[in-house]
Tab-separated table of C-alpha atoms and ligand atoms in Angstrom:
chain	number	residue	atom	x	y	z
A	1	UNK	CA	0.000	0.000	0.000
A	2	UNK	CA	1.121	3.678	-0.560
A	3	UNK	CA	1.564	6.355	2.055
A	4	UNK	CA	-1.372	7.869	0.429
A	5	UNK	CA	-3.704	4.724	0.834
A	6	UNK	CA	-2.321	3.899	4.893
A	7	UNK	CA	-3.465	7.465	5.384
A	8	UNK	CA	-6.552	7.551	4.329
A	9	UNK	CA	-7.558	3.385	5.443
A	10	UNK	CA	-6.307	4.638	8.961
A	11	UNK	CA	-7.975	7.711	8.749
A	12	UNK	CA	-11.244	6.362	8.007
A	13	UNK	CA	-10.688	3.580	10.808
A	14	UNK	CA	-10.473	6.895	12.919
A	15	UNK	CA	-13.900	8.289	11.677
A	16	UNK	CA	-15.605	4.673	12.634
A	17	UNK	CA	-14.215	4.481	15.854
A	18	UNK	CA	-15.369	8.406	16.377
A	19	UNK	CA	-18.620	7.770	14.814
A	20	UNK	CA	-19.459	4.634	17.142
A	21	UNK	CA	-18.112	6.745	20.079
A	22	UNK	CA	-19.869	9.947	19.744
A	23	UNK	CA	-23.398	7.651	19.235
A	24	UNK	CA	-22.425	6.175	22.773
A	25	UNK	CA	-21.712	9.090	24.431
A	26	UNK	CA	-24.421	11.011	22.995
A	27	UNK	CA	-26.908	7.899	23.997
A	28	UNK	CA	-25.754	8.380	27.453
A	29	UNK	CA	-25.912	11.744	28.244
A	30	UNK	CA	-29.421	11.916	26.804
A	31	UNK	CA	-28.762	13.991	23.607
A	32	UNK	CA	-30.012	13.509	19.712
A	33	UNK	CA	-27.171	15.261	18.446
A	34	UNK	CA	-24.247	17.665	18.908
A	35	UNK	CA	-23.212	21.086	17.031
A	36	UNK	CA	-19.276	22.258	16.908
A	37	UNK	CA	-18.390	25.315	16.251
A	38	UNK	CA	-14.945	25.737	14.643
A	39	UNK	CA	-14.058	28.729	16.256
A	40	UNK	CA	-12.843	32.252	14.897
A	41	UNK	CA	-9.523	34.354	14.899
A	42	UNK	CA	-9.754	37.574	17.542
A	43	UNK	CA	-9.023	40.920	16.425
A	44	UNK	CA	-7.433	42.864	19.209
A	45	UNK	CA	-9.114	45.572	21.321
A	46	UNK	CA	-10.127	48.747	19.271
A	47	UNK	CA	-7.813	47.186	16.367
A	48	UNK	CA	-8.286	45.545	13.004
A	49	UNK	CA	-5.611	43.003	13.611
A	50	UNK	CA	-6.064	39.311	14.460
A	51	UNK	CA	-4.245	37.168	16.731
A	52	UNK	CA	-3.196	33.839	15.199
A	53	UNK	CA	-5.508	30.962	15.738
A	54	UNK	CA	-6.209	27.615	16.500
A	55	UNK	CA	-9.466	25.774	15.614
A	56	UNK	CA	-11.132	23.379	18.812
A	57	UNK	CA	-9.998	20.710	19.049
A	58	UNK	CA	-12.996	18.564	19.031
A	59	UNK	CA	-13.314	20.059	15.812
A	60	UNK	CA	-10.534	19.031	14.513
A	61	UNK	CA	-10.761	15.374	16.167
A	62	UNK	CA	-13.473	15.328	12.702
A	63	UNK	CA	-12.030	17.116	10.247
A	64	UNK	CA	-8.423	17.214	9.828
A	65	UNK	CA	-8.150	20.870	8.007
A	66	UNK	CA	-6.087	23.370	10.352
A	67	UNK	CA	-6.658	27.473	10.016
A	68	UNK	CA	-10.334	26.665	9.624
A	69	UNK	CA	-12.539	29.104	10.879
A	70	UNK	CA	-16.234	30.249	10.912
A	71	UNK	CA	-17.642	26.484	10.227
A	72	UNK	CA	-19.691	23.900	12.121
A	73	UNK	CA	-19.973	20.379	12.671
A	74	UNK	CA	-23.444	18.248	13.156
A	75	UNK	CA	-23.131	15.168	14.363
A	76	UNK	CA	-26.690	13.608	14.510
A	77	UNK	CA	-26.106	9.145	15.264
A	78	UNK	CA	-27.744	7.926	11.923
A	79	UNK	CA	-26.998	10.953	9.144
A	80	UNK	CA	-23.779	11.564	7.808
A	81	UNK	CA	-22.024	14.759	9.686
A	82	UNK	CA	-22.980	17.648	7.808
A	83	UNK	CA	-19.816	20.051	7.829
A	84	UNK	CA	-20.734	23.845	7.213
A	85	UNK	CA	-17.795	25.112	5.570
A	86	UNK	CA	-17.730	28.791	5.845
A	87	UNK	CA	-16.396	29.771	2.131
A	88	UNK	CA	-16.746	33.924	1.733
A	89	UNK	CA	-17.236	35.707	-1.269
A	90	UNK	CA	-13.814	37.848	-0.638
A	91	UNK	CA	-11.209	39.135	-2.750
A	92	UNK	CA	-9.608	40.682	-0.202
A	93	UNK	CA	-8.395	37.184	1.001
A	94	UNK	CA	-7.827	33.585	-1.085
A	95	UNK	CA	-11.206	32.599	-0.177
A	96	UNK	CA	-11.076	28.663	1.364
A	97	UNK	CA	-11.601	25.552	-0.735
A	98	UNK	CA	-14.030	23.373	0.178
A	99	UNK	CA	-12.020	20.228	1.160
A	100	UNK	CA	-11.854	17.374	-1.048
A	101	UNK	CA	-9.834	14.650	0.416
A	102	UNK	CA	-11.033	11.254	0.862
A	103	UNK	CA	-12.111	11.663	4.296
A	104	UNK	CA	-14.736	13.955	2.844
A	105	UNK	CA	-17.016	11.210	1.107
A	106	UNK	CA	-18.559	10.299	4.035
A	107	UNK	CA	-19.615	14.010	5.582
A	108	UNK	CA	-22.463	15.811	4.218
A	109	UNK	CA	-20.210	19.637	2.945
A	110	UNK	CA	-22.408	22.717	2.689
A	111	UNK	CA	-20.402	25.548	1.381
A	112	UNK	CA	-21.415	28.561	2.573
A	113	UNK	CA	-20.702	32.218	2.885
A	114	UNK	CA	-22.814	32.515	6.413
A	115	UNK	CA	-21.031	32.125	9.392
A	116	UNK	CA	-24.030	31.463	11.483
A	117	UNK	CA	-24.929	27.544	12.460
A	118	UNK	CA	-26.788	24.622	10.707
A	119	UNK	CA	-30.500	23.506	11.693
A	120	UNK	CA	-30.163	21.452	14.680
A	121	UNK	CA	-32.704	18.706	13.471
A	122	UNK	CA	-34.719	19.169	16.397
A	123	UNK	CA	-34.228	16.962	19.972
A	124	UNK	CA	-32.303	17.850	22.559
A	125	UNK	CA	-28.986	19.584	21.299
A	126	UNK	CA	-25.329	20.322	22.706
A	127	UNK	CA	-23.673	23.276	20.978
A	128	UNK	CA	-19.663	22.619	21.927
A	129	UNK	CA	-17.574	25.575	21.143
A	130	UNK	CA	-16.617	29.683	21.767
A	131	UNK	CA	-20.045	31.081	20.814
A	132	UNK	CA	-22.088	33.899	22.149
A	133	UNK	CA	-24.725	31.831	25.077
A	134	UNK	CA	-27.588	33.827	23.175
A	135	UNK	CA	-27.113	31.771	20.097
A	136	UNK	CA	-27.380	28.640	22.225
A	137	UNK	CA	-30.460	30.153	23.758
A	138	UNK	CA	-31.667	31.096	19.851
A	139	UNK	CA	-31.246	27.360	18.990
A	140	UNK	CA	-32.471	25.769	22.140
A	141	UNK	CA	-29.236	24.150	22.568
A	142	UNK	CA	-27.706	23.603	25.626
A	143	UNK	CA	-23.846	24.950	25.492
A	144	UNK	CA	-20.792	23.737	26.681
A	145	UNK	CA	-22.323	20.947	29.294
A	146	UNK	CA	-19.124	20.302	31.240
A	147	UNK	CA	-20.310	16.270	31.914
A	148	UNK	CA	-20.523	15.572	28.155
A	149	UNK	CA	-17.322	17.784	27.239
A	150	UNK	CA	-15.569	15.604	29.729
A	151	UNK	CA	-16.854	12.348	28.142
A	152	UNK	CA	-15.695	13.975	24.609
A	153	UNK	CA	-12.397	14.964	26.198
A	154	UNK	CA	-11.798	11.387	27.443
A	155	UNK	CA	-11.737	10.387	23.724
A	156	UNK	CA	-9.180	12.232	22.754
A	157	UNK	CA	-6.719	10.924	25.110
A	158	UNK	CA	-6.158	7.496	23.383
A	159	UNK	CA	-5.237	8.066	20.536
A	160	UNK	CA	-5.801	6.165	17.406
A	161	UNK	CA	-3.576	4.549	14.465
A	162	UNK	CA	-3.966	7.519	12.471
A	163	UNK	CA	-3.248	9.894	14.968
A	164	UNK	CA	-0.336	7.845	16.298
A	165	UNK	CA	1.313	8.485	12.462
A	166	UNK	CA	0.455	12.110	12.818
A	167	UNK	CA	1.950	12.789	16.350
A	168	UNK	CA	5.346	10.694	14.459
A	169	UNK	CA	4.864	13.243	11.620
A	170	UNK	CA	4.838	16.066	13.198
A	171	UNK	CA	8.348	14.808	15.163
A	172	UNK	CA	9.792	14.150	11.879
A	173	UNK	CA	9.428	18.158	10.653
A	174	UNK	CA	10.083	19.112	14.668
A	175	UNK	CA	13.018	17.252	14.952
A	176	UNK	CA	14.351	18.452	11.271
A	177	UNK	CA	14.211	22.459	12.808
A	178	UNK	CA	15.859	20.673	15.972
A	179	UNK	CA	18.271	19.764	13.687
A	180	UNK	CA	18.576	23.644	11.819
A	181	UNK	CA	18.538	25.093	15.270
A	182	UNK	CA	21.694	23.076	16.236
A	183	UNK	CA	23.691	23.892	13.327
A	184	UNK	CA	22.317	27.405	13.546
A	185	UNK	CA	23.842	27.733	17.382
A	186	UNK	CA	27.283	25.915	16.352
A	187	UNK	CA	27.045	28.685	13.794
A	188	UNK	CA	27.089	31.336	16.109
A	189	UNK	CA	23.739	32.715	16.245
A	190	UNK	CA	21.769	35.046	17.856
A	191	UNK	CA	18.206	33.582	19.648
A	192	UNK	CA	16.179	35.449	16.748
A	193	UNK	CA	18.614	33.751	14.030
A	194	UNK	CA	18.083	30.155	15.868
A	195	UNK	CA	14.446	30.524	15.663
A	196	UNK	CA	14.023	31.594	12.112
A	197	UNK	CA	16.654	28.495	10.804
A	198	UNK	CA	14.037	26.373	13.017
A	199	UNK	CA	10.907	27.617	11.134
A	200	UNK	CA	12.717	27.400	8.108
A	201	UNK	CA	13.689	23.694	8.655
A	202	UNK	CA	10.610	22.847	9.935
A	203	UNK	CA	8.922	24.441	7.042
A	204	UNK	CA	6.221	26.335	9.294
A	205	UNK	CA	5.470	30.044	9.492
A	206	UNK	CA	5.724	31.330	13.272
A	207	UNK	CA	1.421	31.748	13.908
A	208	UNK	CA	1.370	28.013	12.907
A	209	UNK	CA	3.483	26.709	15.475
A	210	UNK	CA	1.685	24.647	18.352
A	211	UNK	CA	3.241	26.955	21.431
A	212	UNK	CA	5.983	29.806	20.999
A	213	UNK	CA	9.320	28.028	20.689
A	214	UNK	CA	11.872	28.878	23.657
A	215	UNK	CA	15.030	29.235	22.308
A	216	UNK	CA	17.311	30.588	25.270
A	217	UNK	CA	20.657	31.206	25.233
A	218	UNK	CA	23.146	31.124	28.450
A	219	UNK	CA	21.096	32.001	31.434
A	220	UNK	CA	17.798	32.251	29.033
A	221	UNK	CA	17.893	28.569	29.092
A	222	UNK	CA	17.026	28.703	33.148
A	223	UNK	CA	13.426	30.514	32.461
A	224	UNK	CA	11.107	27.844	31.825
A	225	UNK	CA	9.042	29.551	29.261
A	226	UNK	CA	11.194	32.369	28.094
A	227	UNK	CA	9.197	34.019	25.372
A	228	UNK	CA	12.130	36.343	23.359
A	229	UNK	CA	14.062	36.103	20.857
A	230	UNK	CA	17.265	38.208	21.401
A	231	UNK	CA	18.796	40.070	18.180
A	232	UNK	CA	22.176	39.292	19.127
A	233	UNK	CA	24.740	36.853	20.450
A	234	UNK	CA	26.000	36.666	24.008
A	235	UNK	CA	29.773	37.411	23.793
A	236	UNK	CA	30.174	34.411	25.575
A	237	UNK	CA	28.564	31.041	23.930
A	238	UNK	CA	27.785	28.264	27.259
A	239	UNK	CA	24.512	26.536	26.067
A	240	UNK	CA	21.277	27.093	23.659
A	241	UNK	CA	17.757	25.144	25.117
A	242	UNK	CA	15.257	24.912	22.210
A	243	UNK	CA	11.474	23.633	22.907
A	244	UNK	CA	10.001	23.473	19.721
A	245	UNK	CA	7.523	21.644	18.029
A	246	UNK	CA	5.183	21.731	14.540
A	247	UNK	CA	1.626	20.589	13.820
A	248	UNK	CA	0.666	17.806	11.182
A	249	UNK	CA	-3.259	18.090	10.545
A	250	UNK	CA	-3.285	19.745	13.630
A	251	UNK	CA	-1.628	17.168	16.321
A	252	UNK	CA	1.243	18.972	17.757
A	253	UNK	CA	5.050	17.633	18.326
A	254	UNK	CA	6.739	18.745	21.243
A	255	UNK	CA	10.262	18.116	21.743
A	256	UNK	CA	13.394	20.165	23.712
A	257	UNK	CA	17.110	19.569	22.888
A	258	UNK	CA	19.795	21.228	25.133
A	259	UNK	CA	23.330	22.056	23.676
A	260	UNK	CA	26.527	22.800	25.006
A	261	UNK	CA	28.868	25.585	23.184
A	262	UNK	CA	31.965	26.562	22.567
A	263	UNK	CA	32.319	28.253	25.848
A	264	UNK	CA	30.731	25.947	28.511
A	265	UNK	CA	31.791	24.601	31.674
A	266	UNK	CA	32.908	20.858	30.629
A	267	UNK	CA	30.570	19.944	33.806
A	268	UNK	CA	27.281	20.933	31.558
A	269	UNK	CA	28.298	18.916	28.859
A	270	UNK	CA	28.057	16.177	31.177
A	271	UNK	CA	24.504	17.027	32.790
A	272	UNK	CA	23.683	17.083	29.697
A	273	UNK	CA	24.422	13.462	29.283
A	274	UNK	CA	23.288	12.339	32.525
A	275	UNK	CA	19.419	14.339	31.838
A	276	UNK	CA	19.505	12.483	28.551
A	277	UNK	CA	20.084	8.814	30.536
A	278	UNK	CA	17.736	9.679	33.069
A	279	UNK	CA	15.237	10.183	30.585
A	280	UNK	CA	15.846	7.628	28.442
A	281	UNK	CA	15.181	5.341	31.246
A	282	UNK	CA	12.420	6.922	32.209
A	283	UNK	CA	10.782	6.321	28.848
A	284	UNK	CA	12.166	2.642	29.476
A	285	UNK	CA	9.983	2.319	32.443
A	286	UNK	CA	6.841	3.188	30.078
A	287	UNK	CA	3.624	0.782	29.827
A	288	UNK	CA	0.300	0.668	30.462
A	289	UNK	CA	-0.389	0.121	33.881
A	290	UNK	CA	2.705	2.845	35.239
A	291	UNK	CA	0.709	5.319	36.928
A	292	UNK	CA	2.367	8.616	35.793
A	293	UNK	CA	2.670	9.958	38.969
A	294	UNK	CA	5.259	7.426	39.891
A	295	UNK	CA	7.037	7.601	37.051
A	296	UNK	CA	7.197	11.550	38.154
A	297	UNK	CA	7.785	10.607	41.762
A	298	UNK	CA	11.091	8.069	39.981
A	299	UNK	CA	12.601	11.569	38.465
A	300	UNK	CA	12.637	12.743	41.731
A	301	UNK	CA	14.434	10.000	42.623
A	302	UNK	CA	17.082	9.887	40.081
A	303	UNK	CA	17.347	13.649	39.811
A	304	UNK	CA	18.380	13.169	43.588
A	305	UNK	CA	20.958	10.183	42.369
A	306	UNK	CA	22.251	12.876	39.869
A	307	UNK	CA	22.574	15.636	41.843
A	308	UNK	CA	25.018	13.842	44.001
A	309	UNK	CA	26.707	11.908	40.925
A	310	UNK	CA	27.485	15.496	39.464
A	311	UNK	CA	29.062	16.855	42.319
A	312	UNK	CA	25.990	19.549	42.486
A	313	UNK	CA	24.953	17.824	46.264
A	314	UNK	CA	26.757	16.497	48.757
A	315	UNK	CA	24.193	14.251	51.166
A	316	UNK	CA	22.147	11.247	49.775
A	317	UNK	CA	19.850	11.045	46.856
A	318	UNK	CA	16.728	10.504	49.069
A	319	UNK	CA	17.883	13.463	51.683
A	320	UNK	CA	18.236	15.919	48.205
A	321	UNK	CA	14.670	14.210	47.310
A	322	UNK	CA	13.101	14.501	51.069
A	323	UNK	CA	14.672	18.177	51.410
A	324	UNK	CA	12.766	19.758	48.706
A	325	UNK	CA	16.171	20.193	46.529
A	326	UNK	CA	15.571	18.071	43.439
A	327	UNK	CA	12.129	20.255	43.142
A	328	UNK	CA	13.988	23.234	43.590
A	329	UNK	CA	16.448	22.186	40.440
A	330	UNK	CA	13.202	20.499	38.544
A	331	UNK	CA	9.998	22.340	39.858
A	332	UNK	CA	7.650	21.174	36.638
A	333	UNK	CA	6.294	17.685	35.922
A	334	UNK	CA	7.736	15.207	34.079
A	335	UNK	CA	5.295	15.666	31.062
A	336	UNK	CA	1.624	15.841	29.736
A	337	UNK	CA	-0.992	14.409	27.430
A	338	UNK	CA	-0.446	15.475	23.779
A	339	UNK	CA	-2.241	15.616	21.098
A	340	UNK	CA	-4.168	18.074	19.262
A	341	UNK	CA	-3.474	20.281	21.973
A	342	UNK	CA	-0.214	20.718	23.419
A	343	UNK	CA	-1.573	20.180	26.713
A	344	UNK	CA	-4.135	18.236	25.613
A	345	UNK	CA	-7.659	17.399	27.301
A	346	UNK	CA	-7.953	14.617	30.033
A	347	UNK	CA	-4.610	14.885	31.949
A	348	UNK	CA	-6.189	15.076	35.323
A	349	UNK	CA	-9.391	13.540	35.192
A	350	UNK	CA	-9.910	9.649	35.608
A	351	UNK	CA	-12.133	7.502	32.992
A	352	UNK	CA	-15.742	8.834	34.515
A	353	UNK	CA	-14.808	12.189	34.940
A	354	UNK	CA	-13.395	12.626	38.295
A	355	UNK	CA	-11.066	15.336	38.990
A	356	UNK	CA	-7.349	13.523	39.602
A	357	UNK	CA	-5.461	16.453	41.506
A	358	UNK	CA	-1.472	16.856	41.139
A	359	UNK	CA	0.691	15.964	44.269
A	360	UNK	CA	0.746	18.108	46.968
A	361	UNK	CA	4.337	19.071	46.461
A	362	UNK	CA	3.875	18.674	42.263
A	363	UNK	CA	1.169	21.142	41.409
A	364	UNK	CA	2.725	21.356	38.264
A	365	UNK	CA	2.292	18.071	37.199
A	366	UNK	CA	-0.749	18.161	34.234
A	367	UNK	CA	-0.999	14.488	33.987
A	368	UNK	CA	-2.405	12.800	37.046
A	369	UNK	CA	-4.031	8.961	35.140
A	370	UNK	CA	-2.468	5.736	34.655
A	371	UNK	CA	-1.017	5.183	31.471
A	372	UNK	CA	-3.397	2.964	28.719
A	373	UNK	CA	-2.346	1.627	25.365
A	374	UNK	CA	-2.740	4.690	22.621
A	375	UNK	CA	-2.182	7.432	25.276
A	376	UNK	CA	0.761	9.806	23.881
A	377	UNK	CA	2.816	11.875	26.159
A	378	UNK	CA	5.919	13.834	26.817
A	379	UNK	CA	8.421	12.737	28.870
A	380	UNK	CA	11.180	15.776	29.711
A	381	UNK	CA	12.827	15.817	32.857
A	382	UNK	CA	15.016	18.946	33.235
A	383	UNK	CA	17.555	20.478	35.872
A	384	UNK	CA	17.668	23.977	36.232
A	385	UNK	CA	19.901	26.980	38.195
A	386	UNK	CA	16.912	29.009	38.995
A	387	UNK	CA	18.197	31.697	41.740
A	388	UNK	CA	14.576	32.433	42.733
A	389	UNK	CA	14.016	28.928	44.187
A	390	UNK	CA	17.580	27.724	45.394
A	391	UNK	CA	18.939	31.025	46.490
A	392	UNK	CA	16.365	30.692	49.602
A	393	UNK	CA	17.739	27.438	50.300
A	394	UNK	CA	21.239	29.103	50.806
A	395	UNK	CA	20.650	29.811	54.534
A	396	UNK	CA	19.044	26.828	55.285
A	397	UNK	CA	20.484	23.340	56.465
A	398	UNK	CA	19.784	22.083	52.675
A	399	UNK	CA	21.719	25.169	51.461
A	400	UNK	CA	24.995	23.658	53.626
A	401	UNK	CA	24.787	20.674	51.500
A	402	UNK	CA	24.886	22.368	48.063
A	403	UNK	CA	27.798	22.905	45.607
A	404	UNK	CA	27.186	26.825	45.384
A	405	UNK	CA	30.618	27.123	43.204
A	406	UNK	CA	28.956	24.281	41.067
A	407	UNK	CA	25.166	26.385	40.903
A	408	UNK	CA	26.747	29.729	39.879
A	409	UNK	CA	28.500	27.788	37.180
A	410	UNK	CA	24.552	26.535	35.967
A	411	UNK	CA	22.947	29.617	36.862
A	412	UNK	CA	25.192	31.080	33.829
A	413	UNK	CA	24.232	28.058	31.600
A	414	UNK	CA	20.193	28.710	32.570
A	415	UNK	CA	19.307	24.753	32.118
A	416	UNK	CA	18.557	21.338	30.244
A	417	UNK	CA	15.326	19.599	29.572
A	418	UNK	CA	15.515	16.663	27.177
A	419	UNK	CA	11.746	15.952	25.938
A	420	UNK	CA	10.438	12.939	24.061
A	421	UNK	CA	7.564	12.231	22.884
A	422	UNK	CA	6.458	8.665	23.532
A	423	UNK	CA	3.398	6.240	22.571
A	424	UNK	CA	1.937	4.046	25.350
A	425	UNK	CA	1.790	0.582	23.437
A	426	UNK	CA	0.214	-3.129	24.531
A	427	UNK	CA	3.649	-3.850	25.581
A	428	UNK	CA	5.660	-0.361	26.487
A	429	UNK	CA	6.573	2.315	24.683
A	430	UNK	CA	6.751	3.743	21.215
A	431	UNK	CA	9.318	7.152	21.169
A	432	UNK	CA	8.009	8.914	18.212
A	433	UNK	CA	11.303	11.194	18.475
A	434	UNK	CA	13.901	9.071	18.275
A	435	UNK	CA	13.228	7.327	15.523
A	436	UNK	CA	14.846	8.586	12.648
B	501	LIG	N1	6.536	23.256	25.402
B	501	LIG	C1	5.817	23.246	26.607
B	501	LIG	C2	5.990	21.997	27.326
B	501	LIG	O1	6.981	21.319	27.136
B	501	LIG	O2	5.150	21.557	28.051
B	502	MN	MN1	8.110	21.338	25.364
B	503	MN	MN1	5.967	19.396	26.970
């Protein structure tokens, strides 16, 4: 078979298994059908400009068309889905195509230059989506119920076939920028040059990307979502963090490399390595079964093991653990759901709904479950020199046991977080990142 005819066999195994699953939970929440609404770009206050955009995502769980906007989605058990494809008379703008892929066949397509909603059909209707509650009230729909958008959420977190090959995809471009940005740094770049080889590579424009790429140079590399790009390069080259990804038909990579440069301490090269083995064994421990917090809680653990291997501590592993100090080198979770989201839907709610709080001391952590077969998620440990949380630990009987000659030299390098991105299979794992 072709790449072509995988696609579209897989995605139509997709649209069954959606199909069956949105009659069942329909059936038992008590509705006859379900309208959503794509969702449209904002223009900013007072302002004629738009903000990039992202369509919902249980829009897009249907119909695998990014950038779409103004357009609705019936599903009504029994009919085909009837897709209202908003299609303006404009020449202003190229107006949008009607889609014609093979998915298409089995939806009902309305072209239409309105941007207001089908006819329900009558019953009792959900509208799903960012709309105005008067045009729910207009329709006699009931909008946004938050038991059946948590039964719709729950779908999306195992993922099918088809959106196994997109999430791999979407790695393959990611991890080509990841590539760009390397040779970029080693090139002596500046953070804005870094992020333009990325998009480049990656062959993306910047409003398409799934979350703003950190690219951090030196001590940038410390702030966990640094947002800027700096014009030019730090006299001194330590280290570059990039956490980038790319969207295929919407489902979103997500992957961070760190880098040492010319300049750097040898000692970061070698965190370096030792984030990269702690994470690759991490992944190792991956199967269905592995409640994620545990696997979170085991970072902790071998952060602590690290720590002391590295010189950076000098009491045990479980003291640097039981202290508070691994979570004040690491203070976010070892990774989250992804998916058509970044952070996608479902991380901390169990199979009926149930709100699955973080840890106490990990209120950071957005995935709470127990990992099933199809789940994708990110696995990225990292170890930081953040003075705002270990400079208070300085006076304290923690602070005695710290290298502080050792944490001035990584406050200068900022950080390292190695991410993967890793399929929960029957039998373990599937690392969509490191395959090629
Ligand atoms: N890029 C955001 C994250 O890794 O969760
Ligand atoms: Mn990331
Ligand atoms: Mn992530």
């Amino acid at each position: 078979m072709t790449r072509a005819s995988v696609r579209n066999t897989r995605h139509a195994a997709h649209l069954d298994a959606l199909e069956h699953a949105y009659a069942d939970i329909l059936a038992s929440h008590g509705y006859d059908a379900v309208l959503l609404y794509s969702g449209q770009a904002h223009t900013f206050f007072a302002d004629d400009q738009q903000a990039s955009f992202a369509p919902f995502g249980h829009f897009l769980h249907w119909v695998p068309q990014p950038g779409i906007q103004h357009s609705w989605l019936r599903i009504r058990p029994g009919d085909a889905p009837l897709l209202r494809f908003h299609a303006p008379k404009d020449f202003w703008h190229l107006a949008p195509e009607p889609p014609t892929a093979a998915w298409t066949h089995r939806f009902a397509i309305e072209p239409t230059p309105e941007t207001g909603p089908p006819a329900t059909g009558g019953g009792r209707v959900a509208l799903l989506g960012e709309v105005e509650p008067s045009l729910a009230r207009e329709l006699g729909a009931e909008l946004n119920p938050p038991a059946l958008l948590a039964a719709l959420d729950e779908l999306r977190l195992r993922k099918s076939a088809y959106e196994i090959d997109r999430l791999r995809d979407a790695n393959r471009l990611a991890l080509a920028g990841h590539r760009a940005a390397r040779d970029a740094f080693e090139a002596g770049g500046a953070e804005l040059d870094i992020q333009l080889a990325y998009l480049a590579a990656s062959r993306q424009r910047e409003s398409d990307v799934p979350y703003q790429n950190i690219v951090g140079l030196n001590a940038h590399g410390g702030v966990l979502h640094y947002q800027h790009y700096d014009l030019e390069p730090p006299a001194r080259q330590l280290s570059l963090l990039v956490d980038a990804g790319r969207r295929d038909a919407g489902y979103c990579a997500d992957i961070t490399r760190t880098w040492a440069g010319r300049d750097a301490d040898p000692r970061f090269a070698a965190l370096i390595e030792a984030v990269t083995q702690l994470q690759q064994s991490l992944i190792d421990a991956i199967a269905p079964g592995v409640a994620f917090p545990d696997l979170h809680r085991r970072m902790h653990e071998q952060l602590g093991e690290l720590l002391v291997d590295q010189g950076l501590v000098c009491c045990s592993a479980a003291a640097a653990v039981e202290r508070g100090m691994t979570r004040a080198f690491c203070p976010h979770g070892l990774g989250h759901s992804l998916g058509l989201q970044v952070h996608d839907v479902g991380g901390r709610r169990d199979a009926k709904g149930r709100y699955l709080p973080p840890p106490r001391q990990d209120p950071a952590l957005r995935l709470t479950r127990t990992l099933e077969t199809g789940m994708v998620v990110t696995v990225e440990p990292g170890l930081y020199g953040i003075p705002m949380l270990l400079e208070p630990l300085r006076d304290t009987s923690a602070g005695r046991d710290i290298a502080w000659d050792a944490v001035a030299s990584l406050y200068e390098h900022g950080g390292i977080r190695i991410e993967d991105n890793v399929a929960v299979t029957e039998t373990g794992a599937d690392n969509l990142t490191r395959e090629t």
